[in-house]
Coordinates of C-alpha atoms in Angstrom, one line a residue:
K1 CA 34.0 18.0 190.6
K2 CA 37.0 17.9 188.2
E3 CA 38.5 20.9 186.5
Y4 CA 38.4 20.6 182.6
W5 CA 39.9 22.5 179.6
I6 CA 38.6 22.5 176.0
N7 CA 40.6 23.4 173.0
T8 CA 38.7 23.9 169.8
V9 CA 41.4 25.8 167.9
N10 CA 44.5 23.5 167.4
W11 CA 42.8 20.4 165.8
P12 CA 40.6 21.0 162.8
A13 CA 38.9 17.8 162.9
Y14 CA 38.9 17.1 166.7
V15 CA 38.2 18.9 169.9
E16 CA 40.7 18.5 172.7
V17 CA 39.3 17.9 176.0
R18 CA 41.4 17.7 179.1
V19 CA 40.1 16.8 182.5
A20 CA 42.4 17.2 185.6
I21 CA 43.1 14.1 187.8
D22 CA 45.2 13.4 190.8
D23 CA 48.5 12.8 189.1
G24 CA 47.9 14.7 185.7
A25 CA 45.2 15.1 183.1
L26 CA 43.1 12.8 181.1
I27 CA 43.0 13.9 177.5
F28 CA 40.3 13.1 174.9
F29 CA 40.2 13.8 171.2
P30 CA 36.5 13.3 170.1
L31 CA 35.5 14.1 166.5
R32 CA 34.5 17.6 166.0
K33 CA 31.4 16.7 164.1
R34 CA 30.1 14.5 166.9
I35 CA 30.2 17.4 169.4
Y36 CA 27.0 19.3 170.0
A37 CA 25.6 21.5 172.8
T38 CA 22.8 20.0 174.9
T39 CA 21.6 23.6 175.7
G40 CA 21.1 24.4 172.0
P41 CA 17.4 23.3 171.7
I42 CA 16.7 24.9 175.0
F43 CA 18.2 28.2 173.9
V44 CA 16.2 28.0 170.6
M45 CA 13.0 27.4 172.7
W46 CA 13.6 30.4 174.9
L47 CA 14.5 32.4 171.9
V48 CA 11.2 31.6 170.1
G49 CA 9.0 31.8 173.3
T50 CA 10.5 35.2 174.1
S51 CA 10.1 36.5 170.6
L52 CA 6.3 35.2 170.6
L53 CA 5.7 36.9 174.0
I54 CA 7.2 40.2 172.9
G55 CA 5.5 40.2 169.7
W56 CA 2.1 39.5 171.4
I57 CA 2.6 42.4 173.8
A58 CA 3.8 44.6 170.9
I59 CA 0.6 43.8 168.9
V60 CA -1.6 44.4 171.8
F61 CA 0.0 47.8 172.6
L62 CA 0.0 48.8 168.9
R63 CA -3.6 47.9 168.6
N64 CA -4.7 50.0 171.3
Q65 CA -2.7 53.0 170.0
V66 CA -3.9 52.4 166.4
C67 CA -7.5 52.4 167.7
S68 CA -7.0 55.6 169.5
I69 CA -5.5 57.2 166.4
L70 CA -8.4 55.9 164.2
R71 CA -10.8 57.6 166.8
L72 CA -9.0 60.8 166.3
V73 CA -9.1 60.6 162.6
G74 CA -12.8 59.7 162.6
A75 CA -13.6 62.8 164.8
A76 CA -11.5 65.0 162.5
E77 CA -13.3 63.7 159.4
A78 CA -16.6 64.1 161.0
F79 CA -15.9 67.7 162.1
G80 CA -14.7 68.3 158.4
R81 CA -18.1 67.2 157.2
G82 CA -20.0 69.6 159.6
R83 CA -20.5 67.0 162.3
D84 CA -19.5 67.8 165.8
A85 CA -18.5 64.3 167.2
P86 CA -19.2 65.4 170.9
D87 CA -18.6 61.8 172.1
F88 CA -14.8 61.9 171.2
R89 CA -12.5 61.5 174.1
P90 CA -8.6 61.5 173.9
T91 CA -7.3 58.1 174.6
G92 CA -4.0 56.1 174.0
A93 CA -0.4 57.1 174.6
T94 CA 0.6 60.4 176.0
E95 CA 1.5 61.7 172.5
V96 CA -1.9 60.5 171.0
R97 CA -3.8 62.1 174.0
R98 CA -2.0 65.4 173.4
A99 CA -3.0 65.3 169.7
G100 CA -6.6 64.6 170.7
R101 CA -6.7 67.6 173.2
A102 CA -5.1 69.7 170.6
F103 CA -7.7 68.7 168.0
I104 CA -10.6 69.5 170.5
A105 CA -9.0 73.0 171.3
M106 CA -8.6 73.7 167.6
R107 CA -12.3 72.6 167.0
E108 CA -13.5 75.0 169.6
R109 CA -11.5 77.9 168.2
I110 CA -12.8 77.3 164.7
K111 CA -16.4 77.1 166.0
R112 CA -15.8 80.2 168.2
H113 CA -14.4 82.1 165.2
M114 CA -17.4 81.0 163.0
R115 CA -19.8 82.2 165.6
Q116 CA -18.1 85.5 166.0
R117 CA -18.0 86.0 162.2
T118 CA -21.6 85.2 161.8
T119 CA -22.8 87.3 164.8
M120 CA -20.8 90.4 163.5
L121 CA -22.0 90.1 159.9
A122 CA -25.6 89.5 161.0
G123 CA -25.5 92.2 163.6
V124 CA -24.2 94.8 161.2
S125 CA -26.5 93.9 158.5
H126 CA -29.6 93.9 160.9
D127 CA -28.6 97.3 162.3
L128 CA -28.3 98.9 158.9
R129 CA -31.9 97.8 158.0
T130 CA -33.5 100.3 160.6
P131 CA -32.0 103.5 159.2
L132 CA -32.3 102.1 155.7
T133 CA -36.2 101.6 156.4
R134 CA -36.4 105.2 157.6
I135 CA -34.7 106.4 154.4
K136 CA -37.1 104.4 152.3
L137 CA -40.1 105.8 154.1
A138 CA -38.8 109.3 153.8
L139 CA -38.2 108.9 150.0
A140 CA -41.7 107.4 149.5
M141 CA -43.1 110.6 151.1
Q142 CA -41.2 112.8 148.4
P143 CA -42.8 114.0 145.1
D144 CA -41.5 112.0 142.2
S145 CA -38.5 113.4 140.5
E146 CA -35.4 112.2 138.6
D147 CA -33.2 112.3 141.7
I148 CA -35.8 110.7 144.1
V149 CA -36.4 107.9 141.6
A150 CA -32.7 107.4 141.4
M151 CA -32.3 107.4 145.4
R152 CA -35.3 104.9 145.6
S153 CA -33.5 102.6 143.2
D154 CA -30.3 102.8 145.3
V155 CA -32.2 102.1 148.5
T156 CA -33.7 99.1 146.8
E157 CA -30.4 97.8 145.6
M158 CA -29.0 98.3 149.3
E159 CA -31.9 96.3 150.7
K160 CA -31.0 93.5 148.3
M161 CA -27.4 93.7 149.4
L162 CA -28.3 93.6 153.1
E163 CA -30.5 90.5 152.4
A164 CA -27.6 88.8 150.6
Y165 CA -25.4 89.5 153.6
L166 CA -28.0 88.1 156.0
D167 CA -28.4 85.0 153.8
F168 CA -24.6 84.5 153.7
A169 CA -24.5 84.8 157.6
R170 CA -27.3 82.2 157.9
D171 CA -25.6 79.8 155.5
I172 CA -22.2 79.8 157.2
A173 CA -23.9 79.6 160.6
A174 CA -26.1 76.6 159.5
D175 CA -25.3 73.7 161.9
G176 CA -28.6 71.7 161.9
P177 CA -28.8 67.9 161.9
Q178 CA -27.8 66.0 158.8
E179 CA -30.2 63.7 157.1
D180 CA -30.5 61.3 154.0
I181 CA -31.0 63.3 151.0
D182 CA -32.4 62.0 147.5
A183 CA -30.2 63.9 145.0
V184 CA -32.7 63.3 142.2
D185 CA -35.7 64.7 144.3
L186 CA -33.7 67.7 145.4
A187 CA -32.6 68.4 141.8
V188 CA -36.2 68.0 140.6
E189 CA -37.6 70.4 143.3
I190 CA -35.0 73.0 142.3
A191 CA -35.9 72.7 138.5
H192 CA -39.7 73.2 139.5
E193 CA -38.9 76.2 141.6
T194 CA -36.8 77.8 139.0
E195 CA -39.5 77.2 136.3
R196 CA -42.0 78.8 138.6
A197 CA -39.8 81.8 139.1
G198 CA -40.0 82.4 135.3
H199 CA -36.7 80.6 134.2
A200 CA -36.5 77.4 132.2
I201 CA -33.6 74.9 132.9
T202 CA -32.9 71.6 131.5
Y203 CA -32.7 68.8 134.0
T204 CA -31.6 65.2 133.0
P205 CA -32.6 62.9 136.0
T206 CA -30.4 60.0 136.8
S207 CA -30.8 56.9 138.9
E208 CA -31.5 57.3 142.7
I209 CA -28.5 58.6 144.7
I210 CA -28.7 59.0 148.5
F211 CA -26.3 61.0 150.3
C212 CA -26.0 62.5 153.9
G213 CA -26.1 66.3 154.5
R214 CA -28.1 69.4 155.5
R215 CA -30.8 69.5 153.0
D216 CA -31.6 73.2 153.2
A217 CA -28.0 74.2 153.0
V218 CA -27.3 72.0 149.9
K219 CA -30.4 73.1 148.2
R220 CA -29.3 76.6 148.8
A221 CA -25.9 75.8 147.2
V222 CA -27.3 74.2 144.0
T223 CA -29.9 77.0 143.7
N224 CA -27.0 79.7 143.8
L225 CA -25.2 77.8 141.1
V226 CA -28.3 77.6 139.0
G227 CA -29.1 81.3 139.7
N228 CA -25.5 82.3 139.0
G229 CA -25.8 80.7 135.5
L230 CA -29.1 82.2 134.7
K231 CA -27.7 85.6 135.3
Y232 CA -25.0 85.3 132.7
A233 CA -26.4 82.8 130.1
K234 CA -29.5 82.1 128.1
R235 CA -29.7 78.4 129.0
V236 CA -28.7 76.4 131.9
W237 CA -28.4 72.5 132.4
L238 CA -28.5 70.7 135.8
S239 CA -27.4 67.1 136.2
D240 CA -26.2 64.9 139.1
E241 CA -24.0 62.0 139.1
R242 CA -22.0 59.8 141.4
G243 CA -18.4 59.1 141.0
G244 CA -16.6 56.9 143.6
V245 CA -17.3 58.2 147.1
Y246 CA -18.7 61.5 145.8
I247 CA -21.9 62.8 144.4
E248 CA -21.8 65.9 142.1
F249 CA -24.4 68.4 141.1
I250 CA -23.2 69.7 137.8
V251 CA -24.5 73.1 136.5
D252 CA -23.7 74.2 132.9
D253 CA -24.4 77.3 131.0
D254 CA -23.9 78.7 127.5
G255 CA -22.6 82.1 128.5
D256 CA -19.3 83.7 128.1
G257 CA -17.7 81.8 130.9
I258 CA -14.7 82.8 133.2
A259 CA -11.1 82.8 132.3
E260 CA -9.3 79.8 133.9
D261 CA -6.9 82.0 135.8
Q262 CA -9.9 83.5 137.7
Y263 CA -11.6 80.4 138.7
E264 CA -10.3 80.8 142.4
T265 CA -10.9 84.5 142.4
A266 CA -14.5 84.0 141.7
F267 CA -15.0 82.2 145.2
K268 CA -13.7 85.2 147.1
P269 CA -16.6 87.0 149.0
F270 CA -17.8 90.3 147.7
V271 CA -15.8 89.9 144.4
R272 CA -17.6 90.1 141.1
L273 CA -15.8 89.3 137.7
D274 CA -17.7 91.9 135.7
E275 CA -15.5 92.0 132.8
A276 CA -15.9 88.2 132.3
R277 CA -19.5 87.8 133.2
G278 CA -21.4 91.1 132.3
Q279 CA -21.6 94.7 133.5
N280 CA -25.2 95.2 134.3
I281 CA -26.0 92.2 136.7
S282 CA -27.1 92.8 140.2
G283 CA -25.5 91.1 143.1
V284 CA -22.8 91.4 145.7
G285 CA -20.5 88.6 144.9
L286 CA -21.5 86.1 147.5
G287 CA -23.2 83.3 145.6
L288 CA -20.1 81.1 145.1
S289 CA -18.7 81.9 148.4
V290 CA -21.9 80.5 149.9
V291 CA -21.7 77.5 147.7
R292 CA -18.0 76.7 148.8
D293 CA -18.8 77.3 152.3
V294 CA -21.6 74.7 152.2
A295 CA -19.6 72.2 150.3
R296 CA -16.6 72.3 152.6
S297 CA -18.8 72.2 155.7
H298 CA -20.0 68.8 154.3
G299 CA -16.4 67.7 153.5
G300 CA -16.7 68.5 149.8
D301 CA -15.7 71.4 147.4
V302 CA -16.7 73.2 144.4
L303 CA -14.9 73.0 141.1
L304 CA -15.2 75.3 138.0
E305 CA -14.1 74.4 134.5
K306 CA -15.1 75.0 130.9
S307 CA -18.5 73.6 130.1
P308 CA -19.0 71.5 126.8
K309 CA -22.1 73.8 126.5
G310 CA -19.8 76.7 125.8
G311 CA -20.0 78.7 129.0
L312 CA -19.1 77.8 132.7
R313 CA -19.4 74.5 134.4
A314 CA -19.7 74.3 138.3
R315 CA -19.3 71.1 140.0
L316 CA -20.6 70.8 143.6
R317 CA -18.9 67.8 145.0
L318 CA -20.2 66.1 148.3
P319 CA -19.5 62.9 150.1
A320 CA -21.9 60.2 149.2

C-alpha cells in the first residue's frame, strides 16, 4: 500500500495526485471535471434509506400519539354533551396519559359537585315541605279573615316556589340515557299540551329533524321557553330549524322584550327582570337557568335576541 497526497487547491482545472514510490513520488494531473467519488451514490442511498426509515418510525409514533389525543378529545366532547364515556382509558405518551388522568379526575370532581348541589337543594326543598304543610293545615282550620286569606296566598306561593326548586334540582341531576328525538314530534307535542292548558301558540312544522338527547330534559327546556313567553306576551311562536351541525328550537313572543345588556343576567338562577318583563308575574327566576343547564349538558347553549315579532327571541341550540 502506497502513501498518497491529493492537492485540490493549487490547480483550478486539475487535481494533483502524488503517490510515493521507492525513489521519489509519481505525480498525476487528471482533469478536475473527470474526478468523481465512487462512494457518492452509496452515500446518497444511505441518506435516502435512513431518512425513509426515520420518517416511517416517526409516522408510526405520531399516529399512536394522535390516536390517544383523539380518544381524549372524544371523551371530553362526550362528557360535554352529557355522556359519561366510561370506557375511556388514558393511553399514549407520558404527557398524554397525564392529560387523560387529569381529565378523569376533573370529570369526577364535576360530577361530585353536581351531585352535592342537587342533593343539598333537593334536601332543603323537601325538608321545608313538612312544616309548610303543617302551616297550611293550621290556616285551613282558621276562620276566614283578611289576614288569614293573605297568609294562605303566601303559603300557596311558597309551595309553588318549593316545587320550582325541586324541579330545578331534578333537571340539573338528570343523567338518563340519550335517545333519538324527532324535533317535529316533540314540538307538536309541546304545542298540543300548551293548548290543552288554555294557551294558544303558533307552531310552524318543518321537515323531519332527528337528533340525540334526553327527551324529557329537552321537552322541559322548550316548555320553559314557551311558558316564559306566555307569561310576558299575548302571542308566542314556536319553530325549529337545522343549521349546520346544530338544531334550534326558536321561541318568539310579542311582549316588551329584554334589554340587550340584560341577556346574560336573565340566565342567573333566582333572578327576575321585573322592570323589563312585568311586575305581577309569579315565579322564582329558574326557568331560563334550567334551559341553559339542559342545553349545556347536551353540548349546546341558549341565545337571546330581539324577535322580529317585537318581543324576545330565545334559541335553544343543541347538537344535531
